[in-house]
Coordinates of C-alpha atoms in Angstrom, one line a residue:
M1 CA 38.3 -34.4 -11.7
S2 CA 37.0 -31.7 -10.4
A3 CA 37.2 -30.2 -7.4
F4 CA 33.6 -30.9 -5.9
D5 CA 34.5 -34.5 -7.0
A6 CA 37.2 -34.7 -4.6
K7 CA 35.6 -33.9 -2.0
S8 CA 34.3 -36.1 0.6
D9 CA 30.5 -37.5 1.2
M10 CA 29.7 -35.7 3.9
E11 CA 31.3 -32.6 2.1
K12 CA 29.5 -32.7 -0.5
L13 CA 26.8 -33.3 1.5
S14 CA 27.4 -29.5 3.4
H15 CA 28.0 -27.8 0.0
I16 CA 24.5 -28.6 -1.3
N17 CA 23.5 -27.9 2.2
A18 CA 24.7 -24.1 1.7
L19 CA 23.1 -23.7 -1.8
P20 CA 19.7 -21.8 -2.1
Y21 CA 16.6 -23.5 -1.1
K22 CA 16.2 -23.4 -5.1
E23 CA 19.4 -24.4 -6.3
Q24 CA 18.9 -27.6 -3.7
A25 CA 15.1 -27.9 -5.5
I26 CA 16.9 -28.4 -9.1
W27 CA 19.8 -30.7 -7.5
F28 CA 17.4 -32.7 -6.0
L29 CA 15.7 -33.6 -9.2
N30 CA 18.3 -33.6 -11.8
A31 CA 19.0 -36.6 -9.5
F32 CA 16.4 -38.3 -9.0
W33 CA 15.3 -37.9 -12.3
S34 CA 15.2 -41.0 -13.7
Q35 CA 15.9 -43.3 -10.6
G36 CA 14.9 -43.6 -7.2
P37 CA 11.9 -41.0 -6.8
K38 CA 12.0 -40.7 -10.7
F39 CA 10.6 -37.2 -11.1
G40 CA 10.2 -37.4 -15.0
E41 CA 7.5 -39.9 -14.6
D42 CA 6.2 -38.3 -11.5
A43 CA 4.2 -35.1 -12.4
A44 CA 2.8 -34.2 -8.4
A45 CA 6.1 -35.4 -6.7
R46 CA 7.4 -32.8 -9.1
E47 CA 4.9 -30.2 -7.9
D48 CA 5.9 -31.0 -4.1
V49 CA 9.6 -30.3 -4.8
W50 CA 8.4 -27.1 -5.5
T51 CA 5.9 -26.5 -2.8
F52 CA 8.0 -28.0 -0.4
H53 CA 11.0 -25.0 -2.1
K54 CA 8.4 -22.3 -1.5
T55 CA 7.0 -23.9 2.3
S56 CA 10.7 -22.9 3.5
V57 CA 10.9 -19.8 1.7
K58 CA 8.3 -18.7 3.4
L59 CA 9.0 -20.6 6.9
D60 CA 13.1 -18.0 6.2
K61 CA 11.8 -15.4 7.3
A62 CA 15.1 -14.2 8.0
N63 CA 16.4 -15.1 4.2
G64 CA 13.3 -15.5 2.2
E65 CA 14.6 -17.3 -0.7
A66 CA 17.7 -16.3 -0.4
G67 CA 18.0 -19.1 2.7
N68 CA 18.8 -22.5 2.3
E69 CA 18.5 -24.2 5.6
L70 CA 15.7 -23.6 9.0
N71 CA 16.3 -23.4 12.3
E72 CA 14.5 -26.5 14.7
F73 CA 11.3 -24.4 15.3
D74 CA 10.7 -23.8 11.4
A75 CA 11.7 -27.2 10.5
H76 CA 9.1 -28.5 12.9
R77 CA 7.5 -25.9 11.0
L78 CA 7.6 -27.5 7.7
I79 CA 7.4 -31.2 8.6
E80 CA 3.8 -30.0 10.2
K81 CA 2.7 -28.6 7.2
C82 CA 3.7 -31.2 4.7
D83 CA 3.2 -34.4 6.7
S84 CA 0.5 -33.6 9.1
A85 CA 0.2 -37.3 10.2
L86 CA 3.5 -37.0 12.2
T87 CA 2.7 -37.2 16.5
V88 CA 5.0 -34.8 18.2
Q89 CA 6.9 -37.0 18.9
K90 CA 7.2 -38.6 16.2
M91 CA 8.6 -35.6 14.8
R92 CA 11.3 -34.4 17.2
E93 CA 12.6 -38.0 16.3
V94 CA 12.5 -37.4 12.4
L95 CA 13.9 -33.8 12.9
K96 CA 17.2 -35.6 14.9
E97 CA 16.9 -38.3 11.9
I98 CA 17.0 -35.5 9.3
D99 CA 20.1 -34.0 10.0
V100 CA 22.5 -35.3 8.5
D101 CA 25.5 -32.9 9.1
F102 CA 24.6 -33.2 12.7
N103 CA 24.5 -29.3 12.6
K104 CA 21.5 -28.9 14.3
M105 CA 19.5 -26.8 11.1
V106 CA 17.4 -28.8 8.8
S107 CA 18.2 -28.2 5.0
L108 CA 15.8 -28.4 2.4
S109 CA 18.2 -31.1 1.1
E110 CA 18.1 -33.1 4.1
F111 CA 14.1 -32.3 4.2
M112 CA 13.9 -33.6 0.8
I113 CA 15.9 -36.6 1.6
Y114 CA 13.5 -37.7 4.3
K115 CA 10.6 -37.0 2.5
F116 CA 11.3 -38.9 -0.3
G117 CA 13.3 -41.5 1.8
I118 CA 16.0 -41.9 -0.2
D119 CA 20.0 -42.7 0.4
W120 CA 22.0 -39.1 0.9
T121 CA 24.9 -41.0 -0.4
L122 CA 23.3 -41.0 -4.0
L123 CA 22.6 -37.5 -4.0
V124 CA 25.5 -36.0 -3.6
N125 CA 27.7 -38.0 -6.5
A126 CA 24.6 -38.0 -9.1
P127 CA 25.6 -36.5 -12.5
Q128 CA 24.0 -32.8 -13.0
G129 CA 25.8 -32.7 -15.8
C130 CA 24.1 -30.9 -18.6
D131 CA 24.9 -27.3 -21.1
M132 CA 25.1 -24.9 -18.7
G133 CA 24.6 -22.3 -21.2
A134 CA 21.8 -22.8 -22.9
I135 CA 20.0 -23.3 -19.1
N136 CA 21.1 -19.6 -18.1
E137 CA 19.6 -18.4 -21.9
A138 CA 16.3 -20.4 -20.8
Q139 CA 17.1 -18.9 -17.5
A140 CA 17.5 -15.5 -18.4
G141 CA 14.3 -15.7 -20.5
L142 CA 12.6 -16.3 -17.8
D143 CA 14.5 -13.8 -15.3
N144 CA 12.7 -11.6 -18.0
A145 CA 9.4 -12.9 -18.6
N146 CA 9.3 -12.6 -13.8
K147 CA 10.7 -8.5 -14.6
M148 CA 8.5 -7.7 -16.8
M149 CA 5.2 -9.4 -14.8
Q150 CA 6.3 -7.4 -11.9
V151 CA 6.1 -4.3 -13.9
A152 CA 2.7 -5.4 -15.2
I153 CA 1.9 -6.2 -10.8
A154 CA 3.2 -3.1 -9.9
A155 CA 1.3 -1.0 -13.0
A156 CA -2.0 -2.6 -12.2
E157 CA -1.5 -1.8 -8.5
K158 CA -0.7 1.7 -9.2
A159 CA -3.5 2.0 -11.9
K160 CA -6.0 0.1 -8.9
D161 CA -4.8 2.9 -6.1
D162 CA -5.1 5.8 -8.5
H163 CA -8.7 5.2 -9.4
V164 CA -9.1 4.6 -5.6
A165 CA -7.8 8.3 -5.0
S166 CA -10.0 9.8 -8.1
K167 CA -12.7 8.3 -7.0
L168 CA -12.1 9.7 -2.9
A169 CA -10.9 13.0 -4.8
E170 CA -14.3 13.1 -6.6
E171 CA -16.4 12.9 -4.1
R172 CA -14.5 15.1 -1.6
S173 CA -15.0 18.1 -4.6
K174 CA -18.3 17.2 -4.1
E175 CA -18.9 17.9 -0.6
E176 CA -16.7 21.2 -0.7
E177 CA -18.9 22.1 -3.4
V178 CA -22.4 21.8 -1.3
N179 CA -20.2 23.3 1.8
S180 CA -19.1 26.4 -0.7
A181 CA -22.9 27.3 -1.8
K182 CA -24.1 26.7 1.8
A183 CA -21.5 29.0 3.1
A184 CA -22.2 31.6 0.4
E185 CA -25.5 30.7 1.4
E186 CA -25.3 32.0 4.6
S187 CA -23.0 34.7 3.7
K188 CA -25.8 35.9 1.6
K189 CA -28.4 35.9 4.3
M190 CA -25.7 37.6 7.2
E191 CA -24.9 40.5 4.6
I192 CA -29.0 41.0 4.5
V193 CA -29.3 40.8 7.9
L194 CA -25.9 43.5 8.2
A195 CA -27.6 45.6 6.3
E196 CA -30.8 45.6 8.0
A197 CA -28.5 46.5 11.0
K198 CA -26.6 49.0 9.6
E199 CA -30.4 50.7 8.9
Q200 CA -31.4 49.8 12.3
A201 CA -28.6 51.5 14.1
E202 CA -27.8 55.1 11.7
G203 CA -31.8 55.3 13.0
A204 CA -30.7 55.0 16.6
L205 CA -27.7 56.5 16.0
K206 CA -29.6 60.1 14.7
E207 CA -32.0 59.4 17.3
L208 CA -28.9 59.9 20.1
Q209 CA -27.0 63.0 18.3
E210 CA -30.5 64.3 18.6
Q211 CA -31.1 63.1 22.4
E212 CA -27.4 64.0 23.3
A213 CA -27.7 67.7 21.4
A214 CA -30.5 68.3 23.4
F215 CA -29.0 66.7 26.1
K216 CA -25.6 68.9 25.9
K217 CA -28.0 71.7 25.6
K218 CA -30.1 70.9 28.6
L219 CA -26.5 70.8 30.5
D220 CA -25.7 73.9 29.3
D221 CA -28.8 76.1 30.3
L222 CA -28.4 74.2 34.1
E223 CA -24.7 75.5 34.0
A224 CA -25.9 78.5 32.7
T225 CA -28.8 78.9 35.5
S226 CA -26.5 77.7 38.7
T227 CA -23.6 80.2 37.8
D228 CA -26.0 83.2 37.3
D229 CA -25.8 85.8 40.2
S230 CA -28.5 87.8 38.9
L231 CA -31.1 84.9 39.8
G232 CA -32.1 84.4 43.3
I233 CA -29.9 81.6 45.4
V234 CA -33.2 78.8 45.4
K235 CA -33.5 78.9 41.7
R236 CA -29.2 78.9 41.5
N237 CA -29.2 75.8 43.8
K238 CA -31.9 74.2 42.1
A239 CA -30.5 74.7 39.0
K240 CA -27.1 72.9 40.3
A241 CA -29.3 70.0 42.2
E242 CA -30.5 69.4 38.2
L243 CA -27.2 69.3 36.2
A244 CA -25.5 67.2 39.3
M245 CA -28.5 64.8 38.4
A246 CA -28.4 65.5 35.2
K247 CA -25.0 64.4 34.8
A248 CA -25.1 61.4 36.2
E249 CA -27.7 59.7 34.3
D250 CA -26.3 56.5 32.9
P251 CA -25.5 56.8 28.5
M252 CA -26.4 53.2 28.5
P253 CA -28.7 53.8 25.1
L254 CA -26.1 54.9 23.3
R255 CA -23.3 52.2 24.3
M256 CA -25.7 49.6 23.4
A257 CA -26.5 50.6 20.1
K258 CA -22.4 51.0 19.1
I259 CA -21.7 47.3 20.4
H260 CA -25.1 45.9 18.8
Q261 CA -24.0 47.7 15.7
E262 CA -20.5 46.2 16.3
A263 CA -21.5 42.9 17.1
A264 CA -23.8 42.7 13.5
V265 CA -20.8 43.6 11.9
R266 CA -18.5 40.6 13.2
K267 CA -21.2 38.4 12.4
V268 CA -21.3 39.3 9.2
T269 CA -17.6 39.4 8.5
K270 CA -17.0 36.3 10.1
A271 CA -19.9 34.4 7.7
T272 CA -18.3 35.9 4.9
V273 CA -14.9 35.0 5.4
K274 CA -16.1 31.6 5.9
A275 CA -18.0 31.8 3.0
G276 CA -14.4 32.4 1.0
A277 CA -12.5 29.6 2.9
A278 CA -15.6 27.1 2.0
T279 CA -14.8 28.7 -2.0
A280 CA -11.4 27.7 -1.8
A281 CA -11.3 24.6 -0.3
A282 CA -14.0 23.5 -3.2
E283 CA -11.8 24.9 -5.9
T284 CA -9.0 22.8 -4.6
A285 CA -10.5 20.2 -4.1
A286 CA -11.8 20.5 -7.9
K287 CA -8.3 20.5 -8.8
H288 CA -7.5 17.5 -6.7
A289 CA -9.9 15.8 -8.4
V290 CA -9.2 16.6 -11.9
E291 CA -5.1 16.0 -10.9
A292 CA -6.3 12.5 -9.8
R293 CA -8.4 11.7 -12.7
I294 CA -5.4 12.6 -15.0
N295 CA -3.2 10.5 -12.9
S296 CA -5.1 7.8 -12.4
E297 CA -5.7 7.7 -16.4
K298 CA -2.2 7.9 -17.5
A299 CA -1.6 4.7 -14.6
A300 CA -4.5 2.5 -15.9
V301 CA -2.1 3.1 -20.2
E302 CA 1.0 2.3 -18.2
A303 CA -0.6 -0.8 -16.3
S304 CA -2.3 -1.8 -19.8
A305 CA 1.1 -1.4 -22.0
A306 CA 3.1 -3.3 -19.0
A307 CA 0.8 -6.3 -19.1
K308 CA 1.0 -6.5 -22.6
A309 CA 5.1 -6.3 -22.3
A310 CA 4.5 -9.3 -19.4
E311 CA 2.4 -11.1 -22.1
A312 CA 4.2 -10.9 -24.9
A313 CA 7.6 -12.0 -22.8
I314 CA 5.8 -15.5 -21.4
P315 CA 5.8 -17.4 -24.7
D316 CA 9.0 -15.9 -25.9
A317 CA 10.8 -17.4 -23.1
E318 CA 9.1 -20.3 -23.4
A319 CA 9.8 -21.0 -27.2
I320 CA 13.6 -20.3 -25.5
L321 CA 12.7 -23.1 -22.4
E322 CA 11.4 -25.4 -25.4
E323 CA 14.3 -25.3 -28.0
V324 CA 17.2 -25.4 -25.4
K325 CA 14.6 -29.0 -23.9
Q326 CA 15.2 -30.5 -27.2
K327 CA 18.8 -29.6 -27.8
N328 CA 19.7 -30.8 -24.1
S329 CA 17.2 -34.1 -24.1
G330 CA 18.1 -36.0 -20.8
S331 CA 20.1 -33.9 -18.6
G332 CA 19.3 -30.6 -16.6
E333 CA 15.8 -31.8 -16.7
G334 CA 15.7 -30.4 -13.3
N335 CA 17.2 -27.2 -14.4
L336 CA 13.9 -27.3 -17.5
W337 CA 11.3 -28.3 -15.7
Y338 CA 12.2 -25.6 -12.9
I339 CA 12.4 -22.8 -15.7
D340 CA 8.8 -24.0 -16.9
R341 CA 7.7 -24.1 -13.7
E342 CA 8.7 -20.6 -12.5
L343 CA 7.2 -19.3 -16.3
E344 CA 3.4 -21.3 -15.7
E345 CA 4.1 -19.9 -12.5
A346 CA 4.1 -16.1 -13.7
K347 CA 1.4 -16.4 -15.6
R348 CA -0.9 -16.7 -13.0
Y349 CA -0.4 -13.2 -12.0
L350 CA -1.9 -12.0 -15.5
P351 CA -5.6 -10.8 -16.0
K352 CA -7.9 -14.3 -17.1
S353 CA -8.0 -13.1 -20.3
K354 CA -4.1 -12.6 -20.8
F355 CA -3.8 -15.9 -19.3
A356 CA -5.4 -17.4 -21.9
A357 CA -3.7 -15.6 -24.4
A358 CA -0.6 -15.7 -22.7
Q359 CA -0.7 -19.5 -22.6
A360 CA -2.2 -19.8 -26.5
A361 CA 1.5 -17.6 -27.5
A362 CA 2.9 -19.8 -25.4
A363 CA 2.0 -23.0 -26.8
A364 CA 2.3 -21.5 -30.3
A365 CA 5.7 -20.5 -29.5
K366 CA 6.6 -24.1 -28.2
Q367 CA 5.0 -25.6 -31.7
Q368 CA 7.9 -23.4 -33.5
A369 CA 10.1 -23.9 -31.5
A370 CA 10.4 -27.3 -31.4
S371 CA 9.0 -28.1 -35.2
P372 CA 12.7 -27.8 -36.9
M373 CA 13.5 -31.2 -34.7
K374 CA 11.2 -33.0 -36.0

């Protein structure tokens, strides 16, 4: 007698309730494959068990697949999702009825005991006997197929993201190329403006230099007259007055010419810097676009390779499963059905063309695995 067989029925139930959702579902299928709900004859009922399992996992936010039971709130939601015909009052009554071990939590097993209306003592004492070595071999095939599928899905998502990034980078490159052309054109115009401004400023400066020279000569002449004792006092005083007036004159024309020239230089310098920055941005964007396109092409190749690996892994897993089914006829049917169901679920993530190919390859593999048994 095993340690499990030596337990009381309630202890056995507590043991089953502590199993992860998936293992509880398999235990339930094994126990009632040919009795009670007779899952072996009822495909819809088997699918219900799958749905109850997956719904429980979604509701169990904290533990997911590793969980085993739901709190009262989430159990209420499970009943609501899977038995919407119940009234709120009836749900409360059902929750009390479901909690067989009275721990204020509802395991998947307890929910299915209620849902299928079975005697829980039959569940805990039903035989689970099967060749676990063969089952584990089939499970390993499934795990490998799922692993390949996850790699394929991740690669496909990356290829999709990289393709979008490539398109965005290409658009950005085009925008920066347009901006660079505009800035270069503006810089060219500013250079023309600067050349004109320089020419005008040089002409004005030359004229002002001549005016400055004449002005300086005037000041020198007035200074000499005002201090020439050989001249009359009236003439000297008049020269002094004119000298003072001349010195008080505002040299604004010269200052303004210099200011305008400096402003023109600053304006064209700014345009030149802007054009240079736009050109650099365009070059960087073009570089990024090339890198993004290369990454996109690489990701697409990797996604294709991963999809092929996943496509090949599924029929291999199904061939192993079919062989195990032939060797274990009449025992562990719940385990085998679950592996088969998970393989079907994995195939749904393949592209439609790949899905059809995987279906055909899996069917051929099953036929080959079963043929020696005929």
